[in-house]
């Protein structure tokens, strides 16, 4: 992770199970709606340890992070 990068954050709500680990790691980065579906607070955001930890902790890998602009994978990392 490079500080100063700008990220695009997405939650695949077809797989999100509402477990809220993302909010535990990044309380300002995600919100849960009334159906306990997670939404990024800001789909375009500065690179952040908390948001990366949220993506890594999601039990169903619902959170995808890419570099804004290039679309290069941040999480999950490319093989
Ligand atoms: S950690 Fe993953 S499954 Fe749990 S609420 Fe967040 S996005 Fe959904």
mmCIF file with all atom_site columns, N, CA and C in Angstrom, residues 5-76:
data_model
loop_
_atom_site.group_PDB
_atom_site.id
_atom_site.type_symbol
_atom_site.label_atom_id
_atom_site.label_alt_id
_atom_site.label_comp_id
_atom_site.label_asym_id
_atom_site.label_entity_id
_atom_site.label_seq_id
_atom_site.pdbx_PDB_ins_code
_atom_site.Cartn_x
_atom_site.Cartn_y
_atom_site.Cartn_z
_atom_site.occupancy
_atom_site.B_iso_or_equiv
_atom_site.pdbx_formal_charge
_atom_site.auth_seq_id
_atom_site.auth_comp_id
_atom_site.auth_asym_id
_atom_site.auth_atom_id
_atom_site.pdbx_PDB_model_num
ATOM 1   N N  . UNK A 1 5  ? -1.860  7.335   -2.452  1.00 0.00 ? 5  UNK A N  1
ATOM 2   C CA . UNK A 1 5  ? -2.658  6.799   -3.556  1.00 0.00 ? 5  UNK A CA 1
ATOM 3   C C  . UNK A 1 5  ? -4.122  7.149   -3.340  1.00 0.00 ? 5  UNK A C  1
ATOM 4   N N  . UNK A 1 6  ? -4.842  7.156   -4.453  1.00 0.00 ? 6  UNK A N  1
ATOM 5   C CA . UNK A 1 6  ? -6.297  7.314   -4.376  1.00 0.00 ? 6  UNK A CA 1
ATOM 6   C C  . UNK A 1 6  ? -6.922  5.992   -4.804  1.00 0.00 ? 6  UNK A C  1
ATOM 7   N N  . UNK A 1 7  ? -7.918  5.563   -4.043  1.00 0.00 ? 7  UNK A N  1
ATOM 8   C CA . UNK A 1 7  ? -8.523  4.256   -4.260  1.00 0.00 ? 7  UNK A CA 1
ATOM 9   C C  . UNK A 1 7  ? -9.990  4.361   -4.661  1.00 0.00 ? 7  UNK A C  1
ATOM 10  N N  . UNK A 1 8  ? -10.406 3.350   -5.413  1.00 0.00 ? 8  UNK A N  1
ATOM 11  C CA . UNK A 1 8  ? -11.826 3.128   -5.660  1.00 0.00 ? 8  UNK A CA 1
ATOM 12  C C  . UNK A 1 8  ? -12.234 1.900   -4.848  1.00 0.00 ? 8  UNK A C  1
ATOM 13  N N  . UNK A 1 9  ? -13.245 2.045   -4.013  1.00 0.00 ? 9  UNK A N  1
ATOM 14  C CA . UNK A 1 9  ? -13.664 0.969   -3.106  1.00 0.00 ? 9  UNK A CA 1
ATOM 15  C C  . UNK A 1 9  ? -15.076 0.537   -3.484  1.00 0.00 ? 9  UNK A C  1
ATOM 16  N N  . UNK A 1 10 ? -15.246 -0.774  -3.619  1.00 0.00 ? 10 UNK A N  1
ATOM 17  C CA . UNK A 1 10 ? -16.570 -1.311  -3.945  1.00 0.00 ? 10 UNK A CA 1
ATOM 18  C C  . UNK A 1 10 ? -16.926 -2.433  -2.990  1.00 0.00 ? 10 UNK A C  1
ATOM 19  N N  . UNK A 1 11 ? -18.206 -2.560  -2.674  1.00 0.00 ? 11 UNK A N  1
ATOM 20  C CA . UNK A 1 11 ? -18.703 -3.715  -1.933  1.00 0.00 ? 11 UNK A CA 1
ATOM 21  C C  . UNK A 1 11 ? -19.659 -4.472  -2.841  1.00 0.00 ? 11 UNK A C  1
ATOM 22  N N  . UNK A 1 12 ? -19.396 -5.757  -3.025  1.00 0.00 ? 12 UNK A N  1
ATOM 23  C CA . UNK A 1 12 ? -20.311 -6.599  -3.796  1.00 0.00 ? 12 UNK A CA 1
ATOM 24  C C  . UNK A 1 12 ? -21.421 -7.052  -2.856  1.00 0.00 ? 12 UNK A C  1
ATOM 25  N N  . UNK A 1 13 ? -22.562 -6.386  -2.962  1.00 0.00 ? 13 UNK A N  1
ATOM 26  C CA . UNK A 1 13 ? -23.637 -6.672  -2.018  1.00 0.00 ? 13 UNK A CA 1
ATOM 27  C C  . UNK A 1 13 ? -24.349 -7.986  -2.327  1.00 0.00 ? 13 UNK A C  1
ATOM 28  N N  . UNK A 1 14 ? -24.011 -8.624  -3.428  1.00 0.00 ? 14 UNK A N  1
ATOM 29  C CA . UNK A 1 14 ? -24.576 -9.964  -3.662  1.00 0.00 ? 14 UNK A CA 1
ATOM 30  C C  . UNK A 1 14 ? -23.871 -10.996 -2.794  1.00 0.00 ? 14 UNK A C  1
ATOM 31  N N  . UNK A 1 15 ? -22.701 -10.649 -2.253  1.00 0.00 ? 15 UNK A N  1
ATOM 32  C CA . UNK A 1 15 ? -22.006 -11.604 -1.376  1.00 0.00 ? 15 UNK A CA 1
ATOM 33  C C  . UNK A 1 15 ? -21.871 -11.113 0.066   1.00 0.00 ? 15 UNK A C  1
ATOM 34  N N  . UNK A 1 16 ? -22.034 -9.796  0.310   1.00 0.00 ? 16 UNK A N  1
ATOM 35  C CA . UNK A 1 16 ? -21.926 -9.264  1.682   1.00 0.00 ? 16 UNK A CA 1
ATOM 36  C C  . UNK A 1 16 ? -22.948 -9.950  2.587   1.00 0.00 ? 16 UNK A C  1
ATOM 37  N N  . UNK A 1 17 ? -22.451 -10.421 3.741   1.00 0.00 ? 17 UNK A N  1
ATOM 38  C CA . UNK A 1 17 ? -23.338 -11.103 4.687   1.00 0.00 ? 17 UNK A CA 1
ATOM 39  C C  . UNK A 1 17 ? -23.583 -10.257 5.938   1.00 0.00 ? 17 UNK A C  1
ATOM 40  N N  . UNK A 1 18 ? -23.160 -9.000  5.908   1.00 0.00 ? 18 UNK A N  1
ATOM 41  C CA . UNK A 1 18 ? -23.506 -8.077  6.987   1.00 0.00 ? 18 UNK A CA 1
ATOM 42  C C  . UNK A 1 18 ? -22.802 -8.346  8.291   1.00 0.00 ? 18 UNK A C  1
ATOM 43  N N  . UNK A 1 19 ? -21.608 -8.938  8.227   1.00 0.00 ? 19 UNK A N  1
ATOM 44  C CA . UNK A 1 19 ? -20.918 -9.336  9.453   1.00 0.00 ? 19 UNK A CA 1
ATOM 45  C C  . UNK A 1 19 ? -20.256 -8.166  10.167  1.00 0.00 ? 19 UNK A C  1
ATOM 46  N N  . UNK A 1 20 ? -20.066 -7.061  9.473   1.00 0.00 ? 20 UNK A N  1
ATOM 47  C CA . UNK A 1 20 ? -19.601 -5.795  10.055  1.00 0.00 ? 20 UNK A CA 1
ATOM 48  C C  . UNK A 1 20 ? -18.127 -5.757  10.441  1.00 0.00 ? 20 UNK A C  1
ATOM 49  N N  . UNK A 1 21 ? -17.338 -6.744  10.037  1.00 0.00 ? 21 UNK A N  1
ATOM 50  C CA . UNK A 1 21 ? -15.886 -6.620  10.265  1.00 0.00 ? 21 UNK A CA 1
ATOM 51  C C  . UNK A 1 21 ? -15.341 -5.355  9.608   1.00 0.00 ? 21 UNK A C  1
ATOM 52  N N  . UNK A 1 22 ? -15.886 -5.004  8.443   1.00 0.00 ? 22 UNK A N  1
ATOM 53  C CA . UNK A 1 22 ? -15.380 -3.813  7.746   1.00 0.00 ? 22 UNK A CA 1
ATOM 54  C C  . UNK A 1 22 ? -15.553 -2.583  8.618   1.00 0.00 ? 22 UNK A C  1
ATOM 55  N N  . UNK A 1 23 ? -16.676 -2.482  9.289   1.00 0.00 ? 23 UNK A N  1
ATOM 56  C CA . UNK A 1 23 ? -16.898 -1.313  10.151  1.00 0.00 ? 23 UNK A CA 1
ATOM 57  C C  . UNK A 1 23 ? -16.011 -1.373  11.392  1.00 0.00 ? 23 UNK A C  1
ATOM 58  N N  . UNK A 1 24 ? -15.684 -2.550  11.840  1.00 0.00 ? 24 UNK A N  1
ATOM 59  C CA . UNK A 1 24 ? -14.779 -2.675  12.986  1.00 0.00 ? 24 UNK A CA 1
ATOM 60  C C  . UNK A 1 24 ? -13.418 -2.073  12.627  1.00 0.00 ? 24 UNK A C  1
ATOM 61  N N  . UNK A 1 25 ? -12.919 -2.384  11.422  1.00 0.00 ? 25 UNK A N  1
ATOM 62  C CA . UNK A 1 25 ? -11.589 -1.907  11.019  1.00 0.00 ? 25 UNK A CA 1
ATOM 63  C C  . UNK A 1 25 ? -11.618 -0.481  10.491  1.00 0.00 ? 25 UNK A C  1
ATOM 64  N N  . UNK A 1 26 ? -12.700 -0.074  9.891   1.00 0.00 ? 26 UNK A N  1
ATOM 65  C CA . UNK A 1 26 ? -12.785 1.263   9.296   1.00 0.00 ? 26 UNK A CA 1
ATOM 66  C C  . UNK A 1 26 ? -14.173 1.833   9.545   1.00 0.00 ? 26 UNK A C  1
ATOM 67  N N  . UNK A 1 27 ? -14.418 2.260   10.797  1.00 0.00 ? 27 UNK A N  1
ATOM 68  C CA . UNK A 1 27 ? -15.767 2.737   11.152  1.00 0.00 ? 27 UNK A CA 1
ATOM 69  C C  . UNK A 1 27 ? -16.230 3.905   10.288  1.00 0.00 ? 27 UNK A C  1
ATOM 70  N N  . UNK A 1 28 ? -15.260 4.712   9.820   1.00 0.00 ? 28 UNK A N  1
ATOM 71  C CA . UNK A 1 28 ? -15.644 5.850   8.973   1.00 0.00 ? 28 UNK A CA 1
ATOM 72  C C  . UNK A 1 28 ? -15.684 5.469   7.499   1.00 0.00 ? 28 UNK A C  1
ATOM 73  N N  . UNK A 1 29 ? -15.173 4.277   7.180   1.00 0.00 ? 29 UNK A N  1
ATOM 74  C CA . UNK A 1 29 ? -15.029 3.915   5.777   1.00 0.00 ? 29 UNK A CA 1
ATOM 75  C C  . UNK A 1 29 ? -16.232 3.188   5.208   1.00 0.00 ? 29 UNK A C  1
ATOM 76  N N  . UNK A 1 30 ? -17.051 2.622   6.101   1.00 0.00 ? 30 UNK A N  1
ATOM 77  C CA . UNK A 1 30 ? -18.189 1.824   5.639   1.00 0.00 ? 30 UNK A CA 1
ATOM 78  C C  . UNK A 1 30 ? -19.392 2.114   6.516   1.00 0.00 ? 30 UNK A C  1
ATOM 79  N N  . UNK A 1 31 ? -20.575 1.950   5.921   1.00 0.00 ? 31 UNK A N  1
ATOM 80  C CA . UNK A 1 31 ? -21.792 1.999   6.728   1.00 0.00 ? 31 UNK A CA 1
ATOM 81  C C  . UNK A 1 31 ? -22.646 0.803   6.339   1.00 0.00 ? 31 UNK A C  1
ATOM 82  N N  . UNK A 1 32 ? -23.448 0.343   7.288   1.00 0.00 ? 32 UNK A N  1
ATOM 83  C CA . UNK A 1 32 ? -24.383 -0.748  7.002   1.00 0.00 ? 32 UNK A CA 1
ATOM 84  C C  . UNK A 1 32 ? -25.772 -0.147  6.858   1.00 0.00 ? 32 UNK A C  1
ATOM 85  N N  . UNK A 1 33 ? -26.476 -0.557  5.816   1.00 0.00 ? 33 UNK A N  1
ATOM 86  C CA . UNK A 1 33 ? -27.840 -0.049  5.643   1.00 0.00 ? 33 UNK A CA 1
ATOM 87  C C  . UNK A 1 33 ? -28.816 -0.897  6.461   1.00 0.00 ? 33 UNK A C  1
ATOM 88  N N  . UNK A 1 34 ? -30.098 -0.606  6.329   1.00 0.00 ? 34 UNK A N  1
ATOM 89  C CA . UNK A 1 34 ? -31.089 -1.277  7.183   1.00 0.00 ? 34 UNK A CA 1
ATOM 90  C C  . UNK A 1 34 ? -31.178 -2.764  6.877   1.00 0.00 ? 34 UNK A C  1
ATOM 91  N N  . UNK A 1 35 ? -30.681 -3.179  5.713   1.00 0.00 ? 35 UNK A N  1
ATOM 92  C CA . UNK A 1 35 ? -30.650 -4.608  5.371   1.00 0.00 ? 35 UNK A CA 1
ATOM 93  C C  . UNK A 1 35 ? -29.300 -5.228  5.741   1.00 0.00 ? 35 UNK A C  1
ATOM 94  N N  . UNK A 1 36 ? -28.489 -4.499  6.524   1.00 0.00 ? 36 UNK A N  1
ATOM 95  C CA . UNK A 1 36 ? -27.147 -4.926  6.925   1.00 0.00 ? 36 UNK A CA 1
ATOM 96  C C  . UNK A 1 36 ? -26.268 -5.212  5.710   1.00 0.00 ? 36 UNK A C  1
ATOM 97  N N  . UNK A 1 37 ? -26.403 -4.371  4.731   1.00 0.00 ? 37 UNK A N  1
ATOM 98  C CA . UNK A 1 37 ? -25.523 -4.427  3.569   1.00 0.00 ? 37 UNK A CA 1
ATOM 99  C C  . UNK A 1 37 ? -24.536 -3.279  3.697   1.00 0.00 ? 37 UNK A C  1
ATOM 100 N N  . UNK A 1 38 ? -23.270 -3.593  3.432   1.00 0.00 ? 38 UNK A N  1
ATOM 101 C CA . UNK A 1 38 ? -22.220 -2.598  3.614   1.00 0.00 ? 38 UNK A CA 1
ATOM 102 C C  . UNK A 1 38 ? -22.083 -1.714  2.383   1.00 0.00 ? 38 UNK A C  1
ATOM 103 N N  . UNK A 1 39 ? -21.812 -0.440  2.629   1.00 0.00 ? 39 UNK A N  1
ATOM 104 C CA . UNK A 1 39 ? -21.557 0.543   1.568   1.00 0.00 ? 39 UNK A CA 1
ATOM 105 C C  . UNK A 1 39 ? -20.311 1.321   1.939   1.00 0.00 ? 39 UNK A C  1
ATOM 106 N N  . UNK A 1 40 ? -19.404 1.541   0.978   1.00 0.00 ? 40 UNK A N  1
ATOM 107 C CA . UNK A 1 40 ? -18.280 2.419   1.272   1.00 0.00 ? 40 UNK A CA 1
ATOM 108 C C  . UNK A 1 40 ? -18.798 3.842   1.505   1.00 0.00 ? 40 UNK A C  1
ATOM 109 N N  . UNK A 1 41 ? -18.293 4.507   2.541   1.00 0.00 ? 41 UNK A N  1
ATOM 110 C CA . UNK A 1 41 ? -18.734 5.876   2.804   1.00 0.00 ? 41 UNK A CA 1
ATOM 111 C C  . UNK A 1 41 ? -18.361 6.776   1.637   1.00 0.00 ? 41 UNK A C  1
ATOM 112 N N  . UNK A 1 42 ? -17.151 6.545   1.104   1.00 0.00 ? 42 UNK A N  1
ATOM 113 C CA . UNK A 1 42 ? -16.688 7.310   -0.049  1.00 0.00 ? 42 UNK A CA 1
ATOM 114 C C  . UNK A 1 42 ? -16.097 6.318   -1.047  1.00 0.00 ? 42 UNK A C  1
ATOM 115 N N  . UNK A 1 43 ? -16.783 6.067   -2.151  1.00 0.00 ? 43 UNK A N  1
ATOM 116 C CA . UNK A 1 43 ? -16.255 5.115   -3.141  1.00 0.00 ? 43 UNK A CA 1
ATOM 117 C C  . UNK A 1 43 ? -14.882 5.528   -3.668  1.00 0.00 ? 43 UNK A C  1
ATOM 118 N N  . UNK A 1 44 ? -14.592 6.818   -3.666  1.00 0.00 ? 44 UNK A N  1
ATOM 119 C CA . UNK A 1 44 ? -13.265 7.301   -4.061  1.00 0.00 ? 44 UNK A CA 1
ATOM 120 C C  . UNK A 1 44 ? -12.642 7.933   -2.838  1.00 0.00 ? 44 UNK A C  1
ATOM 121 N N  . UNK A 1 45 ? -11.522 7.351   -2.399  1.00 0.00 ? 45 UNK A N  1
ATOM 122 C CA . UNK A 1 45 ? -10.975 7.755   -1.106  1.00 0.00 ? 45 UNK A CA 1
ATOM 123 C C  . UNK A 1 45 ? -9.455  7.669   -1.112  1.00 0.00 ? 45 UNK A C  1
ATOM 124 N N  . UNK A 1 46 ? -8.832  8.347   -0.162  1.00 0.00 ? 46 UNK A N  1
ATOM 125 C CA . UNK A 1 46 ? -7.385  8.215   -0.006  1.00 0.00 ? 46 UNK A CA 1
ATOM 126 C C  . UNK A 1 46 ? -7.053  6.820   0.513   1.00 0.00 ? 46 UNK A C  1
ATOM 127 N N  . UNK A 1 47 ? -5.891  6.298   0.101   1.00 0.00 ? 47 UNK A N  1
ATOM 128 C CA . UNK A 1 47 ? -5.408  5.019   0.613   1.00 0.00 ? 47 UNK A CA 1
ATOM 129 C C  . UNK A 1 47 ? -5.382  5.049   2.139   1.00 0.00 ? 47 UNK A C  1
ATOM 130 N N  . UNK A 1 48 ? -5.821  3.948   2.752   1.00 0.00 ? 48 UNK A N  1
ATOM 131 C CA . UNK A 1 48 ? -5.970  3.937   4.206   1.00 0.00 ? 48 UNK A CA 1
ATOM 132 C C  . UNK A 1 48 ? -5.757  2.534   4.752   1.00 0.00 ? 48 UNK A C  1
ATOM 133 N N  . UNK A 1 49 ? -4.927  2.451   5.801   1.00 0.00 ? 49 UNK A N  1
ATOM 134 C CA . UNK A 1 49 ? -4.676  1.156   6.447   1.00 0.00 ? 49 UNK A CA 1
ATOM 135 C C  . UNK A 1 49 ? -5.985  0.519   6.896   1.00 0.00 ? 49 UNK A C  1
ATOM 136 N N  . UNK A 1 50 ? -6.890  1.325   7.430   1.00 0.00 ? 50 UNK A N  1
ATOM 137 C CA . UNK A 1 50 ? -8.142  0.794   7.954   1.00 0.00 ? 50 UNK A CA 1
ATOM 138 C C  . UNK A 1 50 ? -8.990  0.163   6.863   1.00 0.00 ? 50 UNK A C  1
ATOM 139 N N  . UNK A 1 51 ? -9.055  0.815   5.727   1.00 0.00 ? 51 UNK A N  1
ATOM 140 C CA . UNK A 1 51 ? -9.881  0.284   4.638   1.00 0.00 ? 51 UNK A CA 1
ATOM 141 C C  . UNK A 1 51 ? -9.249  -0.989  4.082   1.00 0.00 ? 51 UNK A C  1
ATOM 142 N N  . UNK A 1 52 ? -7.915  -1.007  3.987   1.00 0.00 ? 52 UNK A N  1
ATOM 143 C CA . UNK A 1 52 ? -7.253  -2.242  3.543   1.00 0.00 ? 52 UNK A CA 1
ATOM 144 C C  . UNK A 1 52 ? -7.511  -3.368  4.544   1.00 0.00 ? 52 UNK A C  1
ATOM 145 N N  . UNK A 1 53 ? -7.396  -3.065  5.837   1.00 0.00 ? 53 UNK A N  1
ATOM 146 C CA . UNK A 1 53 ? -7.661  -4.083  6.864   1.00 0.00 ? 53 UNK A CA 1
ATOM 147 C C  . UNK A 1 53 ? -9.109  -4.559  6.781   1.00 0.00 ? 53 UNK A C  1
ATOM 148 N N  . UNK A 1 54 ? -10.015 -3.654  6.479   1.00 0.00 ? 54 UNK A N  1
ATOM 149 C CA . UNK A 1 54 ? -11.426 -4.032  6.318   1.00 0.00 ? 54 UNK A CA 1
ATOM 150 C C  . UNK A 1 54 ? -11.580 -5.037  5.181   1.00 0.00 ? 54 UNK A C  1
ATOM 151 N N  . UNK A 1 55 ? -10.944 -4.732  4.048   1.00 0.00 ? 55 UNK A N  1
ATOM 152 C CA . UNK A 1 55 ? -11.056 -5.634  2.897   1.00 0.00 ? 55 UNK A CA 1
ATOM 153 C C  . UNK A 1 55 ? -10.444 -6.991  3.224   1.00 0.00 ? 55 UNK A C  1
ATOM 154 N N  . UNK A 1 56 ? -9.297  -6.975  3.906   1.00 0.00 ? 56 UNK A N  1
ATOM 155 C CA . UNK A 1 56 ? -8.627  -8.234  4.247   1.00 0.00 ? 56 UNK A CA 1
ATOM 156 C C  . UNK A 1 56 ? -9.445  -9.051  5.242   1.00 0.00 ? 56 UNK A C  1
ATOM 157 N N  . UNK A 1 57 ? -10.200 -8.369  6.086   1.00 0.00 ? 57 UNK A N  1
ATOM 158 C CA . UNK A 1 57 ? -10.925 -9.074  7.148   1.00 0.00 ? 57 UNK A CA 1
ATOM 159 C C  . UNK A 1 57 ? -12.293 -9.574  6.709   1.00 0.00 ? 57 UNK A C  1
ATOM 160 N N  . UNK A 1 58 ? -12.761 -9.095  5.587   1.00 0.00 ? 58 UNK A N  1
ATOM 161 C CA . UNK A 1 58 ? -14.119 -9.484  5.171   1.00 0.00 ? 58 UNK A CA 1
ATOM 162 C C  . UNK A 1 58 ? -14.154 -10.990 4.926   1.00 0.00 ? 58 UNK A C  1
ATOM 163 N N  . UNK A 1 59 ? -15.053 -11.706 5.605   1.00 0.00 ? 59 UNK A N  1
ATOM 164 C CA . UNK A 1 59 ? -15.043 -13.169 5.511   1.00 0.00 ? 59 UNK A CA 1
ATOM 165 C C  . UNK A 1 59 ? -15.451 -13.692 4.140   1.00 0.00 ? 59 UNK A C  1
ATOM 166 N N  . UNK A 1 60 ? -16.097 -12.865 3.339   1.00 0.00 ? 60 UNK A N  1
ATOM 167 C CA . UNK A 1 60 ? -16.549 -13.340 2.027   1.00 0.00 ? 60 UNK A CA 1
ATOM 168 C C  . UNK A 1 60 ? -15.892 -12.570 0.873   1.00 0.00 ? 60 UNK A C  1
ATOM 169 N N  . UNK A 1 61 ? -14.843 -11.815 1.182   1.00 0.00 ? 61 UNK A N  1
ATOM 170 C CA . UNK A 1 61 ? -14.111 -11.022 0.172   1.00 0.00 ? 61 UNK A CA 1
ATOM 171 C C  . UNK A 1 61 ? -15.066 -10.198 -0.681  1.00 0.00 ? 61 UNK A C  1
ATOM 172 N N  . UNK A 1 62 ? -15.978 -9.493  -0.001  1.00 0.00 ? 62 UNK A N  1
ATOM 173 C CA . UNK A 1 62 ? -16.951 -8.663  -0.726  1.00 0.00 ? 62 UNK A CA 1
ATOM 174 C C  . UNK A 1 62 ? -16.369 -7.312  -1.118  1.00 0.00 ? 62 UNK A C  1
ATOM 175 N N  . UNK A 1 63 ? -15.233 -6.951  -0.505  1.00 0.00 ? 63 UNK A N  1
ATOM 176 C CA . UNK A 1 63 ? -14.687 -5.598  -0.701  1.00 0.00 ? 63 UNK A CA 1
ATOM 177 C C  . UNK A 1 63 ? -13.545 -5.661  -1.712  1.00 0.00 ? 63 UNK A C  1
ATOM 178 N N  . UNK A 1 64 ? -13.649 -4.852  -2.737  1.00 0.00 ? 64 UNK A N  1
ATOM 179 C CA . UNK A 1 64 ? -12.622 -4.761  -3.769  1.00 0.00 ? 64 UNK A CA 1
ATOM 180 C C  . UNK A 1 64 ? -12.051 -3.347  -3.767  1.00 0.00 ? 64 UNK A C  1
ATOM 181 N N  . UNK A 1 65 ? -10.719 -3.267  -3.798  1.00 0.00 ? 65 UNK A N  1
ATOM 182 C CA . UNK A 1 65 ? -10.048 -1.966  -3.860  1.00 0.00 ? 65 UNK A CA 1
ATOM 183 C C  . UNK A 1 65 ? -9.191  -1.942  -5.123  1.00 0.00 ? 65 UNK A C  1
ATOM 184 N N  . UNK A 1 66 ? -9.350  -0.883  -5.913  1.00 0.00 ? 66 UNK A N  1
ATOM 185 C CA . UNK A 1 66 ? -8.490  -0.685  -7.081  1.00 0.00 ? 66 UNK A CA 1
ATOM 186 C C  . UNK A 1 66 ? -7.924  0.725   -7.037  1.00 0.00 ? 66 UNK A C  1
ATOM 187 N N  . UNK A 1 67 ? -6.805  0.917   -7.740  1.00 0.00 ? 67 UNK A N  1
ATOM 188 C CA . UNK A 1 67 ? -6.239  2.258   -7.847  1.00 0.00 ? 67 UNK A CA 1
ATOM 189 C C  . UNK A 1 67 ? -7.133  3.087   -8.753  1.00 0.00 ? 67 UNK A C  1
ATOM 190 N N  . UNK A 1 68 ? -7.477  4.283   -8.291  1.00 0.00 ? 68 UNK A N  1
ATOM 191 C CA . UNK A 1 68 ? -8.246  5.202   -9.131  1.00 0.00 ? 68 UNK A CA 1
ATOM 192 C C  . UNK A 1 68 ? -7.404  5.534   -10.350 1.00 0.00 ? 68 UNK A C  1
ATOM 193 N N  . UNK A 1 69 ? -8.024  5.557   -11.481 1.00 0.00 ? 69 UNK A N  1
ATOM 194 C CA . UNK A 1 69 ? -7.283  5.898   -12.695 1.00 0.00 ? 69 UNK A CA 1
ATOM 195 C C  . UNK A 1 69 ? -6.841  4.651   -13.420 1.00 0.00 ? 69 UNK A C  1
ATOM 196 N N  . UNK A 1 70 ? -5.825  3.970   -12.905 1.00 0.00 ? 70 UNK A N  1
ATOM 197 C CA . UNK A 1 70 ? -5.286  2.808   -13.623 1.00 0.00 ? 70 UNK A CA 1
ATOM 198 C C  . UNK A 1 70 ? -6.161  1.574   -13.458 1.00 0.00 ? 70 UNK A C  1
ATOM 199 N N  . UNK A 1 71 ? -6.923  1.495   -12.363 1.00 0.00 ? 71 UNK A N  1
ATOM 200 C CA . UNK A 1 71 ? -7.738  0.310   -12.110 1.00 0.00 ? 71 UNK A CA 1
ATOM 201 C C  . UNK A 1 71 ? -6.943  -0.875  -11.612 1.00 0.00 ? 71 UNK A C  1
ATOM 202 N N  . UNK A 1 72 ? -5.661  -0.642  -11.319 1.00 0.00 ? 72 UNK A N  1
ATOM 203 C CA . UNK A 1 72 ? -4.792  -1.724  -10.843 1.00 0.00 ? 72 UNK A CA 1
ATOM 204 C C  . UNK A 1 72 ? -5.325  -2.288  -9.525  1.00 0.00 ? 72 UNK A C  1
ATOM 205 N N  . UNK A 1 73 ? -5.266  -3.618  -9.375  1.00 0.00 ? 73 UNK A N  1
ATOM 206 C CA . UNK A 1 73 ? -5.799  -4.261  -8.180  1.00 0.00 ? 73 UNK A CA 1
ATOM 207 C C  . UNK A 1 73 ? -4.965  -3.919  -6.949  1.00 0.00 ? 73 UNK A C  1
ATOM 208 N N  . UNK A 1 74 ? -5.639  -3.523  -5.878  1.00 0.00 ? 74 UNK A N  1
ATOM 209 C CA . UNK A 1 74 ? -5.000  -3.349  -4.559  1.00 0.00 ? 74 UNK A CA 1
ATOM 210 C C  . UNK A 1 74 ? -5.412  -4.527  -3.679  1.00 0.00 ? 74 UNK A C  1
ATOM 211 N N  . UNK A 1 75 ? -6.700  -4.786  -3.610  1.00 0.00 ? 75 UNK A N  1
ATOM 212 C CA . UNK A 1 75 ? -7.223  -5.949  -2.903  1.00 0.00 ? 75 UNK A CA 1
ATOM 213 C C  . UNK A 1 75 ? -8.494  -6.425  -3.581  1.00 0.00 ? 75 UNK A C  1
ATOM 214 N N  . UNK A 1 76 ? -8.657  -7.737  -3.819  1.00 0.00 ? 76 UNK A N  1
ATOM 215 C CA . UNK A 1 76 ? -7.609  -8.735  -3.627  1.00 0.00 ? 76 UNK A CA 1
ATOM 216 C C  . UNK A 1 76 ? -6.464  -8.504  -4.597  1.00 0.00 ? 76 UNK A C  1
#
